[in-house]
Coordinates of C-alpha atoms (C1' of nucleotides) in Angstrom, one line a residue:
Chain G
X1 CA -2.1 -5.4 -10.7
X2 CA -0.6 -5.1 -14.5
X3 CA -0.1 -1.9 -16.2
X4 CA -3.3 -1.1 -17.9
X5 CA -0.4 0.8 -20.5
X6 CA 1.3 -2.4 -21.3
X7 CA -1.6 -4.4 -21.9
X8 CA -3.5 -1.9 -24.0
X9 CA 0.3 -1.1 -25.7
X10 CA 1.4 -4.9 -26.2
X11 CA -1.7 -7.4 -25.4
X12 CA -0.2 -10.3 -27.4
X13 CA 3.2 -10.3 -25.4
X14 CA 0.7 -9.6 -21.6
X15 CA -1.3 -12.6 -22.4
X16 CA 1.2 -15.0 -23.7
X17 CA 3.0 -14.3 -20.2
X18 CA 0.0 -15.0 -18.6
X19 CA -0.5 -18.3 -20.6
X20 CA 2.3 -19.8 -18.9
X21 CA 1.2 -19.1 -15.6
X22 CA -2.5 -19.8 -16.8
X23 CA -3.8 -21.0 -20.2
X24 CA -7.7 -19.8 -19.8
X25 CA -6.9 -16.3 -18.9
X26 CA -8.1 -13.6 -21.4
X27 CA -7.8 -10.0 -22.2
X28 CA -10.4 -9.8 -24.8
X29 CA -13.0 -8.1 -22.2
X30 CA -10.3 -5.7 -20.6
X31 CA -9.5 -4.4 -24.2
X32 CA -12.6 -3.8 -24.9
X33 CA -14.1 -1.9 -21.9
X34 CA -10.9 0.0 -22.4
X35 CA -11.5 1.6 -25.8
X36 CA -15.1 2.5 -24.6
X37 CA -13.7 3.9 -21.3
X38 CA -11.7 6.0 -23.4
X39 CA -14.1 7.2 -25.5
X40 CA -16.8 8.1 -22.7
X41 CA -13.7 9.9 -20.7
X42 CA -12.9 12.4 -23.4
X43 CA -16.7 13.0 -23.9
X44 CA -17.0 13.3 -19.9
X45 CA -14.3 16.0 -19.6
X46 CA -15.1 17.7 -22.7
X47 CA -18.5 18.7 -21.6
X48 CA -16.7 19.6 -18.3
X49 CA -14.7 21.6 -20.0
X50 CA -17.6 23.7 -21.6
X51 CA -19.4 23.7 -17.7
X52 CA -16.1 25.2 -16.0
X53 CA -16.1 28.1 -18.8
X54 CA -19.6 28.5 -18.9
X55 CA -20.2 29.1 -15.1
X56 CA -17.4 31.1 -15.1
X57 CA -19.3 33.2 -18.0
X58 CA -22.6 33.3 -16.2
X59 CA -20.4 34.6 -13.0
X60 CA -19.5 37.7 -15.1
X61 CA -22.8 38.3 -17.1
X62 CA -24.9 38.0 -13.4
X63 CA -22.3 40.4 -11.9
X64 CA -23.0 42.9 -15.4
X65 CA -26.8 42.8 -14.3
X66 CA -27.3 40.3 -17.3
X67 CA -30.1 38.2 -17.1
X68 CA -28.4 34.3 -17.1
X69 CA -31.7 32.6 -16.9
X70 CA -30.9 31.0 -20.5
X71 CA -27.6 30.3 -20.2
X72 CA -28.5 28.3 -16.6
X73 CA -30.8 26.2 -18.5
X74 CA -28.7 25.2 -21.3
X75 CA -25.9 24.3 -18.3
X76 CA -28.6 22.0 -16.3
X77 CA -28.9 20.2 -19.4
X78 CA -25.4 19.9 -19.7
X79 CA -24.8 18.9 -16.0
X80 CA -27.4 15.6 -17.1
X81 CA -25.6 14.8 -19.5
X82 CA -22.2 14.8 -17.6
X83 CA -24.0 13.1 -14.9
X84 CA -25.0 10.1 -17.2
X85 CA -21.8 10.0 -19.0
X86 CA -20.1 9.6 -15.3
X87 CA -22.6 6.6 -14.4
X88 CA -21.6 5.1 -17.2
X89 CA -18.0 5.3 -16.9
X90 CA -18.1 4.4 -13.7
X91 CA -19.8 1.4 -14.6
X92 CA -17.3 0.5 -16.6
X93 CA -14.3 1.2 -14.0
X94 CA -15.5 -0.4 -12.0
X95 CA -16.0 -3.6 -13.7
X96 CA -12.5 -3.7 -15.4
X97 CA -11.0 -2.8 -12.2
X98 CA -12.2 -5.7 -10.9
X99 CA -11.2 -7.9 -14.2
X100 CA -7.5 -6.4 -14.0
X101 CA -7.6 -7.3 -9.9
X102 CA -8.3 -10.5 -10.8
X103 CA -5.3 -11.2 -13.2
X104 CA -2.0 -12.9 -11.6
X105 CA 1.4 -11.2 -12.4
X106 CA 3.3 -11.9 -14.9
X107 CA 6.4 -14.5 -14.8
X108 CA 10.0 -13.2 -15.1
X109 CA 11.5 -14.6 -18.0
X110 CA 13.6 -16.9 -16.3
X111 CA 11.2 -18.5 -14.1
X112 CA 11.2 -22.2 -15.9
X113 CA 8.1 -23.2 -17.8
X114 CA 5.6 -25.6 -16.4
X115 CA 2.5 -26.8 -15.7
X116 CA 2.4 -27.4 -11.8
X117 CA 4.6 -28.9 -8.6
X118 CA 6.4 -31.4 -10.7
X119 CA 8.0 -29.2 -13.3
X120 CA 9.6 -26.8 -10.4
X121 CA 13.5 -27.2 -11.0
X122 CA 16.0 -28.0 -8.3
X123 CA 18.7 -25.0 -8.2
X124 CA 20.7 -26.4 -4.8
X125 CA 20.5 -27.8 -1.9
X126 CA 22.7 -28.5 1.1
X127 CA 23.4 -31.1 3.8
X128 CA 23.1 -34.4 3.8
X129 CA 19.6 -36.8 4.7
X130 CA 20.6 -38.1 8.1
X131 CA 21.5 -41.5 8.3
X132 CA 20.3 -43.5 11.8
X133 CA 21.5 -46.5 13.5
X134 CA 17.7 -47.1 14.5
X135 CA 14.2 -46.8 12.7
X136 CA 13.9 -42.7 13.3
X137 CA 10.5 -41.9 15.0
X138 CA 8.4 -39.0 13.7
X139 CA 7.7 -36.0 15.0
X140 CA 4.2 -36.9 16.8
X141 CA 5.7 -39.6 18.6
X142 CA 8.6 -37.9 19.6
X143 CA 6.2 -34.5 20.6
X144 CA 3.9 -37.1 22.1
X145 CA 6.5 -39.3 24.0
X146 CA 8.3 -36.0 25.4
X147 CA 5.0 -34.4 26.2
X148 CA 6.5 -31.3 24.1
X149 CA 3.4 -31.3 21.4
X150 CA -0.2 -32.0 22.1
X151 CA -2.5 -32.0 19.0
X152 CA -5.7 -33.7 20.6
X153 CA -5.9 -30.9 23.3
X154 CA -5.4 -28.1 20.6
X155 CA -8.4 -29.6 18.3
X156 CA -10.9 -29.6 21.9
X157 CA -10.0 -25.8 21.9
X158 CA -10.2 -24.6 18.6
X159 CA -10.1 -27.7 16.2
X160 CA -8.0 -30.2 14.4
X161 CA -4.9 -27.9 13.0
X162 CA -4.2 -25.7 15.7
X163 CA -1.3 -27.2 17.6
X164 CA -0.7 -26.8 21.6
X165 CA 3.3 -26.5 22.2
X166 CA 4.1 -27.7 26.1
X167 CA 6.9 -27.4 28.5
X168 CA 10.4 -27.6 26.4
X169 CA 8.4 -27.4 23.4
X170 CA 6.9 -24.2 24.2
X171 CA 10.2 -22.8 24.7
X172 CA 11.8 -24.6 21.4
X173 CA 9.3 -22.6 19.4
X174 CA 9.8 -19.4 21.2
X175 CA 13.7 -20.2 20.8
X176 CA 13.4 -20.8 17.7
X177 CA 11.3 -17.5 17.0
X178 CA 14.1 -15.5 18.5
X179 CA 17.1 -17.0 16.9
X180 CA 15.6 -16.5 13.7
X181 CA 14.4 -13.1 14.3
X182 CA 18.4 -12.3 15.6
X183 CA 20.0 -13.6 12.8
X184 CA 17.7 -11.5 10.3
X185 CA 18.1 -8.3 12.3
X186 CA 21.1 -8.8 13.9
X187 CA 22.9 -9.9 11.2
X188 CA 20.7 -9.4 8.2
X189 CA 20.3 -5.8 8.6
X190 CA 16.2 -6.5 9.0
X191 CA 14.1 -4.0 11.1
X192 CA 11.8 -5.9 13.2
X193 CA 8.4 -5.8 12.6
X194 CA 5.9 -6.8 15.3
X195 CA 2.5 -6.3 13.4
X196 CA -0.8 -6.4 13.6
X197 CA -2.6 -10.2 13.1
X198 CA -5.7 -8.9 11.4
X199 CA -6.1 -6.8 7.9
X200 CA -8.4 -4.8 6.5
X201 CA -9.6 -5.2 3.0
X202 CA -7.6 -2.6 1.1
X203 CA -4.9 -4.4 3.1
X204 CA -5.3 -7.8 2.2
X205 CA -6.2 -6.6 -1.9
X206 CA -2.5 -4.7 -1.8
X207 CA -0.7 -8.1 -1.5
X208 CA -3.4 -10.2 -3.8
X209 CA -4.7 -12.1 -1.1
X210 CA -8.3 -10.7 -2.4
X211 CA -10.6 -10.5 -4.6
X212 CA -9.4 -14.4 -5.2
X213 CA -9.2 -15.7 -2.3
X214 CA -11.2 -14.9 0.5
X215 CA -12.3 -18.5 1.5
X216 CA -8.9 -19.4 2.1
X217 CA -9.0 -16.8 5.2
X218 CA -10.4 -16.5 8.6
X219 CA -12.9 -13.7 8.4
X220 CA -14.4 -11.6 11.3
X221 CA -17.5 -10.5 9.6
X222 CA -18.4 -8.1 12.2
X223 CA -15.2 -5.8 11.5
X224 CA -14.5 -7.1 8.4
X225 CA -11.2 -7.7 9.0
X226 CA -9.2 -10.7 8.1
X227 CA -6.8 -12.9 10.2
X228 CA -3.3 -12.2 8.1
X229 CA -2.2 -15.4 6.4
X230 CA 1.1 -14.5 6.8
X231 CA 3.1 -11.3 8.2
X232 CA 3.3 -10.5 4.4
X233 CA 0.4 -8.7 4.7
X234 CA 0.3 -6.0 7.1
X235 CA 4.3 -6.0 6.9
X236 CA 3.8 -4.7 2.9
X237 CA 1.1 -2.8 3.6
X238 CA 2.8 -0.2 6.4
X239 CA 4.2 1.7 3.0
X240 CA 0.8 1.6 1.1
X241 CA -0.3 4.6 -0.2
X242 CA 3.3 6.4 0.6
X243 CA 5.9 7.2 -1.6
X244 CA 9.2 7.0 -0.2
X245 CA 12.3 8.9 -0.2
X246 CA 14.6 6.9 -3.1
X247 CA 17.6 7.3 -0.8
X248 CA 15.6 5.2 1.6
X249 CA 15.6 2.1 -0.4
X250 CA 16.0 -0.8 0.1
X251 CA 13.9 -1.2 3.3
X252 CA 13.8 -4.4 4.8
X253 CA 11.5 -5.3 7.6
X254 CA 11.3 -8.6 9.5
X255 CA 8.6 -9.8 11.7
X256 CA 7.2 -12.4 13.6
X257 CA 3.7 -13.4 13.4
X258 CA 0.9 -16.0 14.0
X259 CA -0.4 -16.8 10.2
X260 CA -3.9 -18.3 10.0
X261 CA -5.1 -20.7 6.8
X262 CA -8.3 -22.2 6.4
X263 CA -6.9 -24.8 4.3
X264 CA -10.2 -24.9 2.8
X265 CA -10.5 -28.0 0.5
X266 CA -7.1 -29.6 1.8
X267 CA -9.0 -32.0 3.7
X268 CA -7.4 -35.3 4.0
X269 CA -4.5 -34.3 2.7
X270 CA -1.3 -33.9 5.2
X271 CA -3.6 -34.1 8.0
X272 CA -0.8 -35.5 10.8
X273 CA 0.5 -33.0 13.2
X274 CA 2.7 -30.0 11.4
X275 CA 2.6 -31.0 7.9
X276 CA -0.8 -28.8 7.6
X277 CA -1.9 -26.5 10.1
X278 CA -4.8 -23.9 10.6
X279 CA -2.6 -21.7 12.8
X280 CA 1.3 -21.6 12.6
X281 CA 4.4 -19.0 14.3
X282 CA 6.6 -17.4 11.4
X283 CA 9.0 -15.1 10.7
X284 CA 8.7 -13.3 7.7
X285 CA 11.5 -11.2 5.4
X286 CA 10.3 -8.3 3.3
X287 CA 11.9 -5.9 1.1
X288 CA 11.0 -2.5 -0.6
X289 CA 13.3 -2.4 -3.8
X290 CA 14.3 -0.2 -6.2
X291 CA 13.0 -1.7 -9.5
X292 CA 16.3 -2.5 -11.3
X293 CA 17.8 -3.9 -7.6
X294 CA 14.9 -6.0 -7.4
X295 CA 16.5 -9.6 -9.0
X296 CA 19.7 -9.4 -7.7
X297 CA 17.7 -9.2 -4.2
X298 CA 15.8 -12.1 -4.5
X299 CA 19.0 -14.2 -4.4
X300 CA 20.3 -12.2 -1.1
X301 CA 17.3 -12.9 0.7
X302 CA 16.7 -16.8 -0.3
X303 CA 20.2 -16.6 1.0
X304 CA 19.2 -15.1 4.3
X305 CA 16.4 -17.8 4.6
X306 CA 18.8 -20.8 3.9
X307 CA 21.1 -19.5 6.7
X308 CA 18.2 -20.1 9.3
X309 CA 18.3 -23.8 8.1
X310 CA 22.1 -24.3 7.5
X311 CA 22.7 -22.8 11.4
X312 CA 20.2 -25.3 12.4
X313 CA 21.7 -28.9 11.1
X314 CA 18.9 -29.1 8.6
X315 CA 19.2 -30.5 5.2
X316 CA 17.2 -28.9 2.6
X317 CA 16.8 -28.4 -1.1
X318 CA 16.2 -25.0 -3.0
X319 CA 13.2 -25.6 -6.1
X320 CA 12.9 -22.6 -8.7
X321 CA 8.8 -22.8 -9.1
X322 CA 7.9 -23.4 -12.6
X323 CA 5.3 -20.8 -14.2
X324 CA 2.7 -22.6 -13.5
X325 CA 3.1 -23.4 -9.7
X326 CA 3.5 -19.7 -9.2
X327 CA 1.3 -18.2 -6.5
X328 CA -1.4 -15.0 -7.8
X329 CA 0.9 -12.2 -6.9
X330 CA 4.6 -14.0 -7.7
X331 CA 7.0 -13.2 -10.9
X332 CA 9.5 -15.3 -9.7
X333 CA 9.8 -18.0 -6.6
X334 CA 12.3 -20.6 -4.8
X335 CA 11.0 -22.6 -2.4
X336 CA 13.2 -24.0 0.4
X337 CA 12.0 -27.7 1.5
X338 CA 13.8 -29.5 5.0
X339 CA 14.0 -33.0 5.1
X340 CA 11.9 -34.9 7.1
X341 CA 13.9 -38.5 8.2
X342 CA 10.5 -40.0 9.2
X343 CA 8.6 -38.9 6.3
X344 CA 11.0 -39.8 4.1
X345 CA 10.4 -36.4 1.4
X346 CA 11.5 -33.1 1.8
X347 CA 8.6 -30.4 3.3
X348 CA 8.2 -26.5 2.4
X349 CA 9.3 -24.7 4.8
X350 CA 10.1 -21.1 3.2
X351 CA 8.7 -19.5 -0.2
X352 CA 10.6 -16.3 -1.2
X353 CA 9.0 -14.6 -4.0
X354 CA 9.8 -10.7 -6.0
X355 CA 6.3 -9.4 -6.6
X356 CA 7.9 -7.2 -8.9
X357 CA 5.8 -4.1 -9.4
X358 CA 2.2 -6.1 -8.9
X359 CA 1.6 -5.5 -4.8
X360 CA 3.3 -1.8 -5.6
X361 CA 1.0 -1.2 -8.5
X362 CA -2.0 -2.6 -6.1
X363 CA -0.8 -0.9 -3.0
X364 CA 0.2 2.5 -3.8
X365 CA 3.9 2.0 -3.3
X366 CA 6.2 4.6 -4.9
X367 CA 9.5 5.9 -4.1
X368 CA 10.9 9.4 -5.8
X369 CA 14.5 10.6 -6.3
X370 CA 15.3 14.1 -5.6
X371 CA 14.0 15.7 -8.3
X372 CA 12.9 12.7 -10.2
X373 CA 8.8 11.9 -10.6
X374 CA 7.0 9.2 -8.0
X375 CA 8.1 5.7 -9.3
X376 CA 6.3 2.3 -8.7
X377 CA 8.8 0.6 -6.2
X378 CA 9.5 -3.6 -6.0
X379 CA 8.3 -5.7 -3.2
X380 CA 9.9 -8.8 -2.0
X381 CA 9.2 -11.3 0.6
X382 CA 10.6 -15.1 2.1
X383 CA 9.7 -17.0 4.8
X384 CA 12.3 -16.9 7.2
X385 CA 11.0 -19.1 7.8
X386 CA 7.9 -21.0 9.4
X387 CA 8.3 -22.8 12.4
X388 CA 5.3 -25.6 11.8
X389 CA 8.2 -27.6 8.9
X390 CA 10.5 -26.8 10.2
X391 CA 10.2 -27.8 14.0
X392 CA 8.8 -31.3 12.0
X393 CA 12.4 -32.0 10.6
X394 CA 14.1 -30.5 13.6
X395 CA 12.6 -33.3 15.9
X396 CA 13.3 -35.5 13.4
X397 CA 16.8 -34.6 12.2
X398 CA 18.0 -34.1 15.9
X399 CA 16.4 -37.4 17.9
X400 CA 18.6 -39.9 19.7
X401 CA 18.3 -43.6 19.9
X402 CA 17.1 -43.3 23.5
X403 CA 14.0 -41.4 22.2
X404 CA 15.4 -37.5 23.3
X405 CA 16.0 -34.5 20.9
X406 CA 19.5 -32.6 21.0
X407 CA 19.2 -29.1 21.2
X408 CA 20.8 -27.6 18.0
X409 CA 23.7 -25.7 19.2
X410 CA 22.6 -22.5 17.9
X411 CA 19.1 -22.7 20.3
X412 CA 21.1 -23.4 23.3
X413 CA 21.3 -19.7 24.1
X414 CA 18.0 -19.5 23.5
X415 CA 16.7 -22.4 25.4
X416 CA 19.0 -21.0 28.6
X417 CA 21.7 -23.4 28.1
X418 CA 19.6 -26.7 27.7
X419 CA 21.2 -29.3 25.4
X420 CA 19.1 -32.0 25.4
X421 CA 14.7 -32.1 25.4
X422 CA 14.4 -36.2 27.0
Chain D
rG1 C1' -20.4 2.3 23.9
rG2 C1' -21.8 8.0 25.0
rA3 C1' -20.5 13.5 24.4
rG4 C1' -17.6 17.1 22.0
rA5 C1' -13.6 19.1 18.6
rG6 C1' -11.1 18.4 14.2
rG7 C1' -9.0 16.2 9.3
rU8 C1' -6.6 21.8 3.4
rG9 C1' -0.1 20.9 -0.4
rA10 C1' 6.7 18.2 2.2
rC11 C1' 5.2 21.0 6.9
rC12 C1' 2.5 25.1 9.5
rG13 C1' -1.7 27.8 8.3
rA14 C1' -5.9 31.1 5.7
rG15 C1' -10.1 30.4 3.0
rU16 C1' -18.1 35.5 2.7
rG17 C1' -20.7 29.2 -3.1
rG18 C1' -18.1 32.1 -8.6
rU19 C1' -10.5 32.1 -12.6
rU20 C1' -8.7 29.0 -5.4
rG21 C1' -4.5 24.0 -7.6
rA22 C1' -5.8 26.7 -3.6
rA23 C1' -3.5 33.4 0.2
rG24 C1' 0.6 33.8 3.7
rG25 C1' 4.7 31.5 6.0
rU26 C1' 8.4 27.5 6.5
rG27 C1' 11.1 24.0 3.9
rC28 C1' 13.3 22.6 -0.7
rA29 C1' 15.6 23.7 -5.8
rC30 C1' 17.9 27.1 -9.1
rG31 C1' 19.8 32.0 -10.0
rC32 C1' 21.7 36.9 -8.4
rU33 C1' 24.7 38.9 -4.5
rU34 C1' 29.6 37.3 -1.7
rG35 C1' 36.6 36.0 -1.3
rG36 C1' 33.4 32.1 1.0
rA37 C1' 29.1 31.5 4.0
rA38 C1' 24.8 33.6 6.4
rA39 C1' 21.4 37.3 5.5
rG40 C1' 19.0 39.6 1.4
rC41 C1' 16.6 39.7 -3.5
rG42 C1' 14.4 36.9 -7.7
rU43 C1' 12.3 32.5 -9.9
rG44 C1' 10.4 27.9 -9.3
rU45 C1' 8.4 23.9 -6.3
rG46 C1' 1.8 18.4 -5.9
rU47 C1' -0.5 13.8 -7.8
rA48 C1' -3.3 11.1 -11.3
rG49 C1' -5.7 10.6 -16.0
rG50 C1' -6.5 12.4 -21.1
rG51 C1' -4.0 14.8 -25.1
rU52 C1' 0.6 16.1 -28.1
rU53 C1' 6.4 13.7 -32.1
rA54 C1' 7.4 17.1 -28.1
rC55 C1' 5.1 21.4 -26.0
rA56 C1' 0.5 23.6 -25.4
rC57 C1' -3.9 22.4 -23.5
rC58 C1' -8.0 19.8 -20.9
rU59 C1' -10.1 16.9 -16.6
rA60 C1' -10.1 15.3 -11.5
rC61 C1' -8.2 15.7 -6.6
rC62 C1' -8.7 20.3 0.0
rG63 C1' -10.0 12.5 4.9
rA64 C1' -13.6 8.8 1.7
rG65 C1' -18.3 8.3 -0.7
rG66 C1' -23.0 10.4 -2.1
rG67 C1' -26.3 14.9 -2.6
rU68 C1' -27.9 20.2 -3.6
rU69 C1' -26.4 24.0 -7.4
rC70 C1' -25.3 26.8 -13.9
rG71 C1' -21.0 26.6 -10.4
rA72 C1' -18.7 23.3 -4.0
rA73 C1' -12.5 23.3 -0.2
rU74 C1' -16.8 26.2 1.1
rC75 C1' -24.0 24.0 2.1
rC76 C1' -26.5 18.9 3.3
rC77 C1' -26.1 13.3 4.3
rU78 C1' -23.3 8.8 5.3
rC79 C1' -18.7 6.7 6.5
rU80 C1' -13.8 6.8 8.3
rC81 C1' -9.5 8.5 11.1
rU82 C1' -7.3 11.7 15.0
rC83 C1' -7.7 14.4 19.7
rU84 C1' -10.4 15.5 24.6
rC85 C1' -13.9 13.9 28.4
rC86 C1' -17.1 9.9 30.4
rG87 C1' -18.1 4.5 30.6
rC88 C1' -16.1 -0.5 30.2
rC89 C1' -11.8 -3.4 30.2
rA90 C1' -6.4 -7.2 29.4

RNA sequence: GGAGAGGUGACCGAGUGGUUGAAGGUGCACGCUUGGAAAGCGUGUGUAGGGUUACACCUACCGAGGGUUCGAAUCCCUCUCUCUCCGCCA
């Protein structure tokens, strides 16, 4: 959520931020429901005013053995009005509370300008693509081949998207899961995070995920909970509503979690195996920042996702995403993409994003110095990363000629020693 | 799922419908006292919104939302969470 102050203070500079990200998005009706709000609140606490004094006064004149009948009367009429006044103002809350839920967060100012995916900007990258002295296979034949993966089995239990992971490839993504969640809290200075996989609705409007887009989740309707899209959510949310000691900050969490996406209106596009899945394992990075820490911490923890890659063999670019391609809730994003040999392009694998104050703003999330007033904190967050990409260019990246995988040297611990999946 | 008890400020804990933003205590901050500390004494100590150059001041908030009333932390309804017992269960 924006700061209702800074777009009633400076709505030219608000929208002209929000252009970039979005050229049809207007503040005309906020504005507006804003002066009348104003004027209906002062009227609304004035007449308030006059009830609180007035009781008060009828207190005293009933306790003198004053007859109050009058005074009542004239209050009743009063109360009415305050009573319509309210209805109305609540109205109009409530409707430009919904309006400012809806609006995305404004772009950092050095976020590149663009339109969409192809104006993102390469900032690095690192590795080299594999080269191969035979015609690399992709990851379903290899998964296939090794009987590690089994799609066909996963879409008779739950549908197309929802991957089965067998034998050694059961325990590559569990190793995988560990070593990841190690190096962030072992090495990282993360505190792991092993959260809930369903959200309520406050939860899942605190990170942006709703009012906008609710058909993109799994919904139980019965509970009205949510299957979390990604640890994001309920990892955010453990500090809504809470306002925490300054001293305290930064707090960085990591967890591991199943993240569900509906993918709705995807279809046909990246259907094969990994590349797009209903139901994938990650391990998400997030951080509670102070506001003026909240740049320089972006860089540290794109850094801590690139680590996962770079201990793992994997070559991979870093994109800065261009205004446009910025997600709702984002003022600022790299993406990390692996290579994949057999699809021959590089695949997103890791988003890491500073929400700024917008999730803070939504959530409740405040942090006060000793002494100091309750300040809106920064939220940050990174894939670190998602197996379903990754695992893709790790088959890839690490086959053999004779049709086997190498175990990355960093997963032999985790795989009890194994060094080879044939 | 059934029965019961309860949600008051950073914390504990009062609160007959009428200056109760809320007694008392603890904690915390500042000051006095002291060679220094403890104890003691004094003062202060919520959030949000409106308003003001800045103060003042006004409004709301005692789990959430409605209702009754001139007036609600106090009465009524709904929801929610916590605890205890029973049932079911990985």
């Amino acid at each position: 959520m924006l700061d209702l102050r800074r777009i009633r203070e400076a709505p030219e500079e608000v929208l002209r931020a929000l252009h970039t990200k979005n050229p049809n998005l207007e503040l005309d009706e906020i504005l507006a429901l804003d002066a009348r709000r104003l004027n209906l609140l002062q009227e609304s606490e004035k007449l308030k005013a006059l009830r609180n004094t007035e009781s008060r006064a009828i207190a005293e004149a009933q306790k003198a053995g004053q007859d109050a009948a009058p005074r009542i009367a004239a209050m009743r009429e009063v109360g009415d009005r305050i009573k319509a006044v309210d209805g109305d103002l609540k109205e109009i809350d409530e409707r430009q509370h919904d309006l400012l839920m809806r609006l995305p967060n404004t772009p950092h100012p050095a976020v590149p300008v663009g339109r969409d995916e192809r104006d993102n900007v390469e900032v690095g990258s690192w590795g080299e693509k594999p080269v191969f002295t035979f015609t690399p296979r992709n990851h379903l034949e290899l998964g296939e081949a090794l009987d590690i993966l089994d799609f066909p089995r996963g879409a008779k239990i739950a549908g197309s998207g929802f991957p089965v992971y067998k034998g050694a490839g059961a325990r590559l993504e569990r190793a995988i899961i560990n070593f990841m969640l190690d190096l962030q809290t072992l090495e990282h200075g993360y505190t792991e995070i092993f959260p809930p996989f369903l959200a309520n609705r406050e939860s899942m409007t605190a990170t942006g995920q709703l009012p906008k887009m609710e058909e993109d989740m799994y919904h139980a309707v019965k509970d009205d909970l949510f299957a979390i899209p990604t640890a994001e959510v309920p990892i955010t949310n453990l500090h809504r509503d809470e306002v925490l000691p300054g001293e305290s900050l930064p707090v960085r969490y990591a967890g591991y979690s199943a993240c569900f996406r509906r993918e709705a209106g995807s279809y046909g596009k990246d259907v094969r195996g990994f590349l797009r899945v209903h139901q994938f394992n990650k391990v998400e990075l997030v951080q509670f920042t102070r506001p003026e820490d909240s740049d320089r911490t972006l860089e540290e923890l794109r850094g801590h996702a690139e680590e996962v890659l770079r201990r793992l063999g994997l070559h991979y670019r870093v994109l800065a995403l261009c205004t446009g391609d910025l997600s709702f809730s984002s003022a600022r994003t790299y993406d990390l993409e692996v290579w994949s040999p057999a699809e021959g392009r590089y695949l997103e694998c890791s988003s890491c994003s500073t929400f700024t104050d917008f999730q803070a703003r939504r959530g409740s999330m405040r942090f006060k110095d000793k002494g100091g007033k309750p300040q809106i904190l920064h939220t940050l967050n990174g894939s670190g990363l998602a197996t379903s990409r990754l695992i893709v260019a790790l088959l890839e990246t690490w086959q053999t000629a004779d049709g086997g995988i190498t175990v990355p040297p960093a997963l032999r611990p985790y795989m009890g020693g194994l060094e080879r999946i044939a």
